[in-house]
Coordinates of C-alpha atoms and ligand atoms in Angstrom, one line a residue:
X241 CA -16.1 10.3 4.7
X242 CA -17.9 8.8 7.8
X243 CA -18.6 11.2 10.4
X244 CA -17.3 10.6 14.2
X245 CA -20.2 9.3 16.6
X246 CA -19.9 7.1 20.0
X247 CA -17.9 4.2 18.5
X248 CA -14.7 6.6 18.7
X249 CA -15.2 7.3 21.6
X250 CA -11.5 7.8 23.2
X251 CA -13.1 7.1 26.9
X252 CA -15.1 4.1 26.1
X253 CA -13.6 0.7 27.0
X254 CA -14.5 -3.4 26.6
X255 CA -15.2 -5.7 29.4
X256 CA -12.9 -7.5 27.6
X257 CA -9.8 -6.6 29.8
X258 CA -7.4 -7.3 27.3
X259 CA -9.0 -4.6 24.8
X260 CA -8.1 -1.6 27.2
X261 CA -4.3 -2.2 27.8
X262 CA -2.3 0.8 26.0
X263 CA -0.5 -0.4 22.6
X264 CA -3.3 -2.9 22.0
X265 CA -4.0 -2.9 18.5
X266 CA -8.2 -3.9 18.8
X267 CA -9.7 -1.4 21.2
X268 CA -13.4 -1.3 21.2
X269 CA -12.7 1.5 19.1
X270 CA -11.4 -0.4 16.2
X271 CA -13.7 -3.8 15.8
X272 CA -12.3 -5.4 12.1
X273 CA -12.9 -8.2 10.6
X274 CA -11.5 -11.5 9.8
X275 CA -11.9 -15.2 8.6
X276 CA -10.6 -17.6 11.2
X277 CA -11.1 -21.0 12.9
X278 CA -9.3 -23.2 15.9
X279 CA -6.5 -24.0 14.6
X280 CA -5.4 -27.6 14.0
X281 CA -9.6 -28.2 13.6
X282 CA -11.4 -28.8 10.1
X283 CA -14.1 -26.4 11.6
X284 CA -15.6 -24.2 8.5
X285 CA -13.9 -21.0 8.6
X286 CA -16.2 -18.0 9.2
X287 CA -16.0 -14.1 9.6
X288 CA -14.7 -12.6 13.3
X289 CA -14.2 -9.6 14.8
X290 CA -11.0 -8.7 16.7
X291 CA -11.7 -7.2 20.3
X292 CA -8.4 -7.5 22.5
X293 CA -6.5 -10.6 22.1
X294 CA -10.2 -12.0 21.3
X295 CA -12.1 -12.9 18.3
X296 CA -16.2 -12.5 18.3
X297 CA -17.3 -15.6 16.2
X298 CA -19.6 -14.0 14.0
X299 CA -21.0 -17.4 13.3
X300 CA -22.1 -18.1 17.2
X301 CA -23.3 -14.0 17.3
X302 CA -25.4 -14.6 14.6
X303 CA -27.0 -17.8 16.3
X304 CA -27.0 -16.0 19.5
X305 CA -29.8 -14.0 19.7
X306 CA -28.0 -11.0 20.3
X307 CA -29.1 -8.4 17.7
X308 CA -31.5 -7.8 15.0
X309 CA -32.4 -6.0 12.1
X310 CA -29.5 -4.6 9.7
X311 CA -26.7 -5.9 12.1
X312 CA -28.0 -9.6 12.5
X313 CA -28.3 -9.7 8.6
X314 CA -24.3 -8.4 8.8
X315 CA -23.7 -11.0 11.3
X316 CA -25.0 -14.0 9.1
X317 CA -23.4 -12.6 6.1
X318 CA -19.7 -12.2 8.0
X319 CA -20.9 -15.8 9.2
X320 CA -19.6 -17.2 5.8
X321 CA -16.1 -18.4 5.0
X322 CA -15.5 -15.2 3.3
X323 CA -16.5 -11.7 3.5
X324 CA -17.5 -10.6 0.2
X325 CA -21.0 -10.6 0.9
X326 CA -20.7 -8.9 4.1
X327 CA -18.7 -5.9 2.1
X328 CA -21.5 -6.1 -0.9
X329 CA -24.0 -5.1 2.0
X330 CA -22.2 -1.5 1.9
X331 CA -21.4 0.8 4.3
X332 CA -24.3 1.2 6.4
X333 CA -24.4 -2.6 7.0
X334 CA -21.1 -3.3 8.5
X335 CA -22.0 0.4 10.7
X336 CA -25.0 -1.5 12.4
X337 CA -23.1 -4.5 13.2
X338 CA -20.2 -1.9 14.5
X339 CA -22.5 0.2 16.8
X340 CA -24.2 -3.3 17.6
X341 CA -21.0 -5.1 19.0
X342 CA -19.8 -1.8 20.5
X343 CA -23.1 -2.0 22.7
X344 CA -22.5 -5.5 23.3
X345 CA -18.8 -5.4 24.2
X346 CA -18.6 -1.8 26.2
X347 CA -17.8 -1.7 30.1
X348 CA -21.2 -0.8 31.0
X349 CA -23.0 -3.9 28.6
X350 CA -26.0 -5.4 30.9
X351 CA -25.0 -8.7 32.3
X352 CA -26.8 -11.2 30.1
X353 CA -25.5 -9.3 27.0
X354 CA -21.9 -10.1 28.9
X355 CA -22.9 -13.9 28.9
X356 CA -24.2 -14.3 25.1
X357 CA -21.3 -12.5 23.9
X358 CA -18.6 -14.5 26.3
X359 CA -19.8 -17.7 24.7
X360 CA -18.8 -16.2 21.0
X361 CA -15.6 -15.1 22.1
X362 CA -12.3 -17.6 20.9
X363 CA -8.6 -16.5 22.0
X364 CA -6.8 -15.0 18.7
X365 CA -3.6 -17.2 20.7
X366 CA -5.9 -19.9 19.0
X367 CA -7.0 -18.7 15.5
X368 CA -5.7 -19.5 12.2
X369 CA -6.8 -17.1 9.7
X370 CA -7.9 -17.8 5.5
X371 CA -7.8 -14.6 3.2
X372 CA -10.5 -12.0 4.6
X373 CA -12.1 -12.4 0.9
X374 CA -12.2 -14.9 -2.2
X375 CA -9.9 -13.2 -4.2
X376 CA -11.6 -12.3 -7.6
X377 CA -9.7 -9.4 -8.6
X378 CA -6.5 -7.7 -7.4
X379 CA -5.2 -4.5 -8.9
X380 CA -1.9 -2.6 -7.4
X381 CA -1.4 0.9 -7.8
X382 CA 1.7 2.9 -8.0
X383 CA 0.9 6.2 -6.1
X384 CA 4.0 7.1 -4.0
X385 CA 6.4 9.6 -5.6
X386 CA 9.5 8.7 -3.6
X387 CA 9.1 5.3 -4.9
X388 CA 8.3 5.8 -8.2
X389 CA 11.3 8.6 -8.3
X390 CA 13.7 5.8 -6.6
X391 CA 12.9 3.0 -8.7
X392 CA 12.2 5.2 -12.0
X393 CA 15.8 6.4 -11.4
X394 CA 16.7 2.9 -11.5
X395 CA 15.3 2.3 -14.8
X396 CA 15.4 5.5 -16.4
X397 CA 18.1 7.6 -15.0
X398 CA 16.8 10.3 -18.0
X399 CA 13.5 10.3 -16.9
X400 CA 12.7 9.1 -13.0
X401 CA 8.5 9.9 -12.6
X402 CA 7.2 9.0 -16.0
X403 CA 4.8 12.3 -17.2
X404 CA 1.6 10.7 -16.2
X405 CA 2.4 10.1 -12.7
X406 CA 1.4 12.9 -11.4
X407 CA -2.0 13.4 -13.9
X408 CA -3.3 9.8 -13.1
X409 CA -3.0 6.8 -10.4
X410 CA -1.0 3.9 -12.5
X411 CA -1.9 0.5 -11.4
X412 CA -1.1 -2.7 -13.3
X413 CA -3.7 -5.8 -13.0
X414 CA -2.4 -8.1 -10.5
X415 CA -2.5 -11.8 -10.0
X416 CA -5.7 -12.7 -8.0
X417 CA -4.6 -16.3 -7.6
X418 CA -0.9 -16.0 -5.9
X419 CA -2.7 -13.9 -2.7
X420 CA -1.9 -15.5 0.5
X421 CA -3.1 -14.7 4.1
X422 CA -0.1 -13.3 6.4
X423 CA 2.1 -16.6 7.5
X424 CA 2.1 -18.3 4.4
X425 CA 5.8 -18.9 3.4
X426 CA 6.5 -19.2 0.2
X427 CA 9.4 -20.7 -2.6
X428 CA 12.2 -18.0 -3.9
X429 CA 10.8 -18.0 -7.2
X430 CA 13.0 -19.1 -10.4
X431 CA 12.7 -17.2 -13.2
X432 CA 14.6 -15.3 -16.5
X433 CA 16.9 -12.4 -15.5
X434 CA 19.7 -10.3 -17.0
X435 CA 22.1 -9.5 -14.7
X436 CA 24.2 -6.1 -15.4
X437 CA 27.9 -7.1 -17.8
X438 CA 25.6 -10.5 -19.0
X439 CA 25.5 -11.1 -23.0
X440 CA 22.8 -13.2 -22.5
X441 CA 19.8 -13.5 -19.9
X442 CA 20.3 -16.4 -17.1
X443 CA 17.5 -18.4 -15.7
X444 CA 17.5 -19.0 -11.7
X445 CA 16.9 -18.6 -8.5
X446 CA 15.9 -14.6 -8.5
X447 CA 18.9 -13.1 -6.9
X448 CA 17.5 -9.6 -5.9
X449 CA 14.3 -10.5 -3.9
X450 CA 12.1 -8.0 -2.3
X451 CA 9.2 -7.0 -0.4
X452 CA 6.9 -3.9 -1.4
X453 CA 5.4 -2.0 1.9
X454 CA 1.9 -1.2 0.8
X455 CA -1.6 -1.1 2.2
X456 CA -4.8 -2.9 0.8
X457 CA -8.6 -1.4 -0.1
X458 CA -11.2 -3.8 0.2
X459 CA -13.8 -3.1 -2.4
X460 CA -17.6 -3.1 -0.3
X461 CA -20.5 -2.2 -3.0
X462 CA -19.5 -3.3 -6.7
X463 CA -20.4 -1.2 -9.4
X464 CA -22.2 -1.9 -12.4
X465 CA -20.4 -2.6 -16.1
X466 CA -20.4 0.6 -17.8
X467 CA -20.8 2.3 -14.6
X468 CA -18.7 5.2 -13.1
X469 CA -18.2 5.9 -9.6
X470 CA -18.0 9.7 -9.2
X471 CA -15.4 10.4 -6.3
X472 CA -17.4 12.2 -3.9
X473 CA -19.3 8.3 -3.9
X474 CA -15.5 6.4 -4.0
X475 CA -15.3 5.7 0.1
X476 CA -19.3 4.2 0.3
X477 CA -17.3 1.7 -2.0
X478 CA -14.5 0.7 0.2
X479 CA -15.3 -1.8 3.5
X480 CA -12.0 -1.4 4.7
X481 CA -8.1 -1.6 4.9
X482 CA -5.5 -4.2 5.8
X483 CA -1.8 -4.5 5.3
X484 CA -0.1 -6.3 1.9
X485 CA 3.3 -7.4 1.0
X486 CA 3.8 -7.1 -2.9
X487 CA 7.0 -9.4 -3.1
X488 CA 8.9 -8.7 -5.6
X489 CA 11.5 -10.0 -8.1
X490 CA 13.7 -7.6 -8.7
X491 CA 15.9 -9.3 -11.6
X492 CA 12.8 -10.9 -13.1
X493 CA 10.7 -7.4 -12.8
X494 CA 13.4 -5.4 -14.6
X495 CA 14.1 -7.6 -17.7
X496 CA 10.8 -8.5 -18.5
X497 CA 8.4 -5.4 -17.4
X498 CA 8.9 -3.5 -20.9
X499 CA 6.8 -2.6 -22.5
X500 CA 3.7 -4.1 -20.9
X501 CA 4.6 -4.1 -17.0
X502 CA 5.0 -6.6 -13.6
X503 CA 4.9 -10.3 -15.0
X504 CA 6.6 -12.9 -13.1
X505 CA 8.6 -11.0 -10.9
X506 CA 5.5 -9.9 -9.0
X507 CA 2.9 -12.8 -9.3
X508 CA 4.5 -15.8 -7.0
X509 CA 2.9 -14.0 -4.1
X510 CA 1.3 -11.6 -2.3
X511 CA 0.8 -11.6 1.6
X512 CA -2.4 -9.6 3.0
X513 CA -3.0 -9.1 6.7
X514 CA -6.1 -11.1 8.5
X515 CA -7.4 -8.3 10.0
X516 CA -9.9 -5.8 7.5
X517 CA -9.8 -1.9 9.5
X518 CA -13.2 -0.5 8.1
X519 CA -13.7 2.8 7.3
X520 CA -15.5 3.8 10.0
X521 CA -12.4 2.9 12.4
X522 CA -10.2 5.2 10.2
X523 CA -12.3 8.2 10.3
X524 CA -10.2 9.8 13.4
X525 CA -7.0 9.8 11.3
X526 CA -8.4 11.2 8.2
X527 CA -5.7 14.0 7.0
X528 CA -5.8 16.1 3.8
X529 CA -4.6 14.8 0.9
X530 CA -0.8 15.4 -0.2
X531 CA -0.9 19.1 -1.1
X532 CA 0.3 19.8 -4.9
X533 CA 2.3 23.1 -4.7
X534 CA 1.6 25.5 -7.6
X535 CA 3.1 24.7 -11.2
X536 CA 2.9 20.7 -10.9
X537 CA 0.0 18.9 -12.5
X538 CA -3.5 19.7 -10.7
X539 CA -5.8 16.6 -10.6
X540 CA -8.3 16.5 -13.7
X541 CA -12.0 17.6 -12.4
X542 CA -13.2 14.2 -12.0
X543 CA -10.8 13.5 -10.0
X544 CA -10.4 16.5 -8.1
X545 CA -13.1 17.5 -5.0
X546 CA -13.1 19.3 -1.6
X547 CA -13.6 16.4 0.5
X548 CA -11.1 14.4 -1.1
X549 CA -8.2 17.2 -0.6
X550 CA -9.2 18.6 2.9
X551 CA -9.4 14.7 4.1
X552 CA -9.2 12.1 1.3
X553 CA -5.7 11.0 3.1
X554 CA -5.5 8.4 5.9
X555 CA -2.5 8.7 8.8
X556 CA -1.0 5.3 9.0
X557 CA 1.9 4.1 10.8
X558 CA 3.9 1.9 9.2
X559 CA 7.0 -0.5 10.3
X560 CA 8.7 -2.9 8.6
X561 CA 10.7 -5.6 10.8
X562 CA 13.4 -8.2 9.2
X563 CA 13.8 -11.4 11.1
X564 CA 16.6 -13.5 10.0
X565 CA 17.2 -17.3 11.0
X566 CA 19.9 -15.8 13.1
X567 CA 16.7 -13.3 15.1
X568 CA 14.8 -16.3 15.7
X569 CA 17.9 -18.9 16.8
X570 CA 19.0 -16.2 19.7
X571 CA 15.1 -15.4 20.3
X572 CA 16.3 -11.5 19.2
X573 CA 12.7 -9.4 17.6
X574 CA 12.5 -8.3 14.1
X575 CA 14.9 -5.5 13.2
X576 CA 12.7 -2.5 12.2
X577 CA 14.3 -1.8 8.2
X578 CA 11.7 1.3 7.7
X579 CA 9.3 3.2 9.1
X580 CA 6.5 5.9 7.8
X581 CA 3.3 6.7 6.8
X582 CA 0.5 6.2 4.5
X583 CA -0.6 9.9 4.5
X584 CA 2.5 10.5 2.3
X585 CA 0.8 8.5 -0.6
X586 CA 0.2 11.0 -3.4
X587 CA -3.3 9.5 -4.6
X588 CA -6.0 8.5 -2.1
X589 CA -7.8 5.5 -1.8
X590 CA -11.0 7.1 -3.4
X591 CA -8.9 8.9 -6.3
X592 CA -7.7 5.0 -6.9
X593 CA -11.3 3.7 -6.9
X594 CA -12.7 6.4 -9.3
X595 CA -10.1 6.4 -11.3
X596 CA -10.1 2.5 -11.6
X597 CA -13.9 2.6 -12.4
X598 CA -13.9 6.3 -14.6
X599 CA -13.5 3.7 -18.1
X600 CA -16.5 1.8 -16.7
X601 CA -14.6 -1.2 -15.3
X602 CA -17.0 -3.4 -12.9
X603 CA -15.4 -3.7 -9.3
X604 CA -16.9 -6.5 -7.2
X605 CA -16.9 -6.9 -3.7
X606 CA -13.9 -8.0 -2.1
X607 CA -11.5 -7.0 -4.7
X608 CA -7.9 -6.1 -4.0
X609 CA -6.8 -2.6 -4.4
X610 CA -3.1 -2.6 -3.4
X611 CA -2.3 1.4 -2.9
X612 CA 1.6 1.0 -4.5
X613 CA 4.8 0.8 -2.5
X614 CA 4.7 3.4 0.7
X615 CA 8.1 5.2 0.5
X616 CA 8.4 8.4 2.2
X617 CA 9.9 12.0 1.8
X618 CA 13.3 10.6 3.3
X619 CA 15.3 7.4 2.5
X620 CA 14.7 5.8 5.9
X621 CA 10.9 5.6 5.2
X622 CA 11.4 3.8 1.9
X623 CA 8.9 0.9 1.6
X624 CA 11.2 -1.6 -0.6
X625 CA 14.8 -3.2 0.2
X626 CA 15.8 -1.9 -3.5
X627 CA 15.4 1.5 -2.3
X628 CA 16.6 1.4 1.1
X629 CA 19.8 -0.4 -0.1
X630 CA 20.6 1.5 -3.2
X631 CA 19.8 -0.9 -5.4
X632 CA 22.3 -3.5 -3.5
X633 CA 24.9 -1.2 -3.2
X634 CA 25.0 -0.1 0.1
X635 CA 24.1 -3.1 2.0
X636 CA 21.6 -3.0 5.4
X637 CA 22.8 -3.5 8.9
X638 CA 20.4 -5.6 11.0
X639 CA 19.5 -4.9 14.5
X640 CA 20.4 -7.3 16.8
X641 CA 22.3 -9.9 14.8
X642 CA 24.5 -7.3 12.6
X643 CA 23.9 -9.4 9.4
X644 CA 23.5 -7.5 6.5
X645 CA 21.4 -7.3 3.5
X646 CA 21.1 -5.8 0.3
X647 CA 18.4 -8.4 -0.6
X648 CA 16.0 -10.9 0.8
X649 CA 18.3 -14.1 2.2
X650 CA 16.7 -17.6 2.7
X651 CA 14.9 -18.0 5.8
X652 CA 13.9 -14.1 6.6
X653 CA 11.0 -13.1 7.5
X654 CA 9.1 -9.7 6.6
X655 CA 6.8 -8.4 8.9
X656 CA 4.4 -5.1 8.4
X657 CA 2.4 -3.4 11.3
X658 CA 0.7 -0.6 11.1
X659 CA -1.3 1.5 13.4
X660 CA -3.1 4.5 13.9
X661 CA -2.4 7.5 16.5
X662 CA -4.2 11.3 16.7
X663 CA -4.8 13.5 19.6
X664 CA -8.9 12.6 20.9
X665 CA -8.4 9.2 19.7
X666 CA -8.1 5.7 20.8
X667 CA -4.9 4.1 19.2
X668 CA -6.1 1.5 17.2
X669 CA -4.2 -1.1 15.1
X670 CA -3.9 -3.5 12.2
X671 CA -1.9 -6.5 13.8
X672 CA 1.0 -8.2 11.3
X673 CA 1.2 -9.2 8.0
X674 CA 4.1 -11.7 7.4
X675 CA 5.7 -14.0 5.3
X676 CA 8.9 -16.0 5.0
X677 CA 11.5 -17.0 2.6
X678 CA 12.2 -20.2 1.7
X679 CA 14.7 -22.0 -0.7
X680 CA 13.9 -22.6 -4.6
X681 CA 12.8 -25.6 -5.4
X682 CA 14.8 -26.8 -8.0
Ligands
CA780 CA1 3.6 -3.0 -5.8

């Protein structure tokens, strides 16, 4: 886990005004990255880092003469329309250009630093963002307990948690494809269900449509075919985090998921966030990992260390907001559906990534670890609509506009923020990840 030095530094703030309001989710404290250009231009797009409601052009840093050394060779590689390379440079890479921008951007920078910098700055009022990485390879876990208990029951009323739940991290390979960056609306998907009473499956519009709360690892340094990564090495693996939205079909999931697992229902889309935390940011809200009272499974020795239990867990807030066509015709905000945290998550990011690599699977940079749906101990912090509704049958009332829901509706939007909070540290956030809902297309 990366030790605490002067970038989380509480007291430190930006020149950049905007970076030192309370609430504002890119402190100089927090720095992550993104791919972005002027919107409405044809500009390439290229790696940026957040700071306030302002994006340092990594491109124009790197051609600026600011820095040298390890960070200017970050720079050029975040310069690229993707940040793959920038995350194969490992940990210590995106640290220099870190402590190198948190020189440049503090309160007390020298004046011509102020200057060079100003001229690489774009307002993020301006940006539109790509995906943070070419996509190569996106797996999504299942590591929450209330989930897996809530859904399981749904399925398999006999058996809820199925018995290697609590022995390994399940995960399914995803669809690399079908990942969009937050904003990209996307098609109700059509596909084969069978609906409760039928004699026969239907094909259609999905009628039960969802969204899946969950957060996203970034692999940094690959590993080798063949090659294990131990899990006191997992983190030096992982650049960062952002937010994802694992849509899901419900009545496509559960009629065609036996016996090989998510098909259709889950690969039509998947929403990340822009904006890539790194690790570094996150090491103020490490928290121990979810504690396994005496009697249940014990993790297996590989995966099983000190580090990882006294602070293999990360402390997360997480909202989820609902806005309807109705929210956005009277100019009403999202109505906040569920709120928790990711420290509840049963595995941790570096159990995943160990346990994802322990057969000698090859992870490359930039691939998409999604952590599994974040439900909570209680059913208000449930991280699906399936769960929070009761499988449909006790429908949600919406903030604002009293509609209700016991599944997705044309036209809604789903919006995740998260954020970080711990006493001696600056608040730091992950902006949005949205999507919204539109008609099939017959
Ligand atoms: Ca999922």
């Amino acid at each position: 886990m990366t030790p605490l030095d002067h970038s989380h530094d509480p007291a430190a703030r930006s020149w950049v005004a905007s970076a030192n309001v309370p609430g504002c989710d890119f402190p100089i404290q927090n720095l992550p990255f993104a791919v972005f250009r002027q919107q409405g231009s044809d500009e390439p797009f290229r790696g940026g880092v957040a700071i306030g409601d302002q994006i340092v052009d990594l491109a124009r840093l790197a051609l600026s003469g600011s820095m040298d050394g390890l960070a200017q060779e970050a720079a050029l590689a975040g310069a690229q329309p993707q940040l793959n390379a920038l995350m194969a440079m490992g940990p210590q890479a995106a640290r220099a250009l870190r402590h190198a921008l948190f020189d440049l951007l503090k309160e007390t920078a020298d004046g011509a630093a102020v200057a060079r910098l100003r001229s690489c700055l774009t307002p993020q009022a301006a940006a539109q963002y790509a995906l943070p990485v070419q996509v190569r390879n996106y797996t999504d876990f299942y590591t929450s307990i209330p989930h897996a208990r809530n859904v399981g029951h749904m399925i398999r009323p006999d058996q809820p948690l199925s018995p290697n739940f609590q022995w390994l991290p399940i995960a399914y390979h995803g669809r690399a494809s079908s990942v969009v960056p937050s904003g990209t609306d996307f098609h109700r998907p059509l596909g084969q269900a069978f609906p409760a009473g039928a004699a026969a499956p239907v094909f259609g519009p999905c009628a039960r449509l969802d969204f899946e709360l969950e957060m996203v690892a970034y692999v940094g340094r690959g590993n080798a075919l063949g090659e294990r990564v131990p899990l006191a090495q997992a983190e030096e693996h992982i650049f960062g985090m952002g937010l994802l939205n694992d849509w899901s079909a419900r009545d496509h999931q559960f009629w065609e998921m036996a016996p090989l697992g998510p098909f259709l229902g889950k690969n039509f889309c998947t929403s990340v966030s822009p904006w890539v935390v790194t690790m570094d940011a996150l090491a103020p809200f490490r928290v121990p990992a979810v504690a396994r009272p005496a009697g249940e499974p014990q993790p297996l020795p590989y995966l099983a260390d000190e580090a990882n239990q006294r602070a293999g867990g990360i402390d997360v807030q997480l909202t989820v907001g609902l806005e309807s066509h109705l929210h956005r015709e009277r100019g009403l905000p999202a109505a906040e559906i569920t709120r928790t945290s990711f420290r509840h998550q049963y595995w941790t990011v570096a159990q995943m990534l160990t346990q994802h690599t322990v057969g000698g699977c090859n992870l490359q940079s930039g691939d998409l670890l999604g952590t599994g749906t974040i439900s909570g101990p209680t059913q208000a912090e449930a991280g699906a609509i399936v769960e929070l509704s009761l499988g449909g049958t006790r429908p949600l009332t919406l903030a604002g506009t009293g509609e209700e829901r016991r599944f997705l509706e044309d036209g809604d939007a789903v919006v995740l923020r998260g954020w970080c909070e711990a006493p001696g540290a600056a608040r730091i956030g992950f902006g949005e990840c949205r999507g919204t809902v539109l008609p099939a297309l017959g």
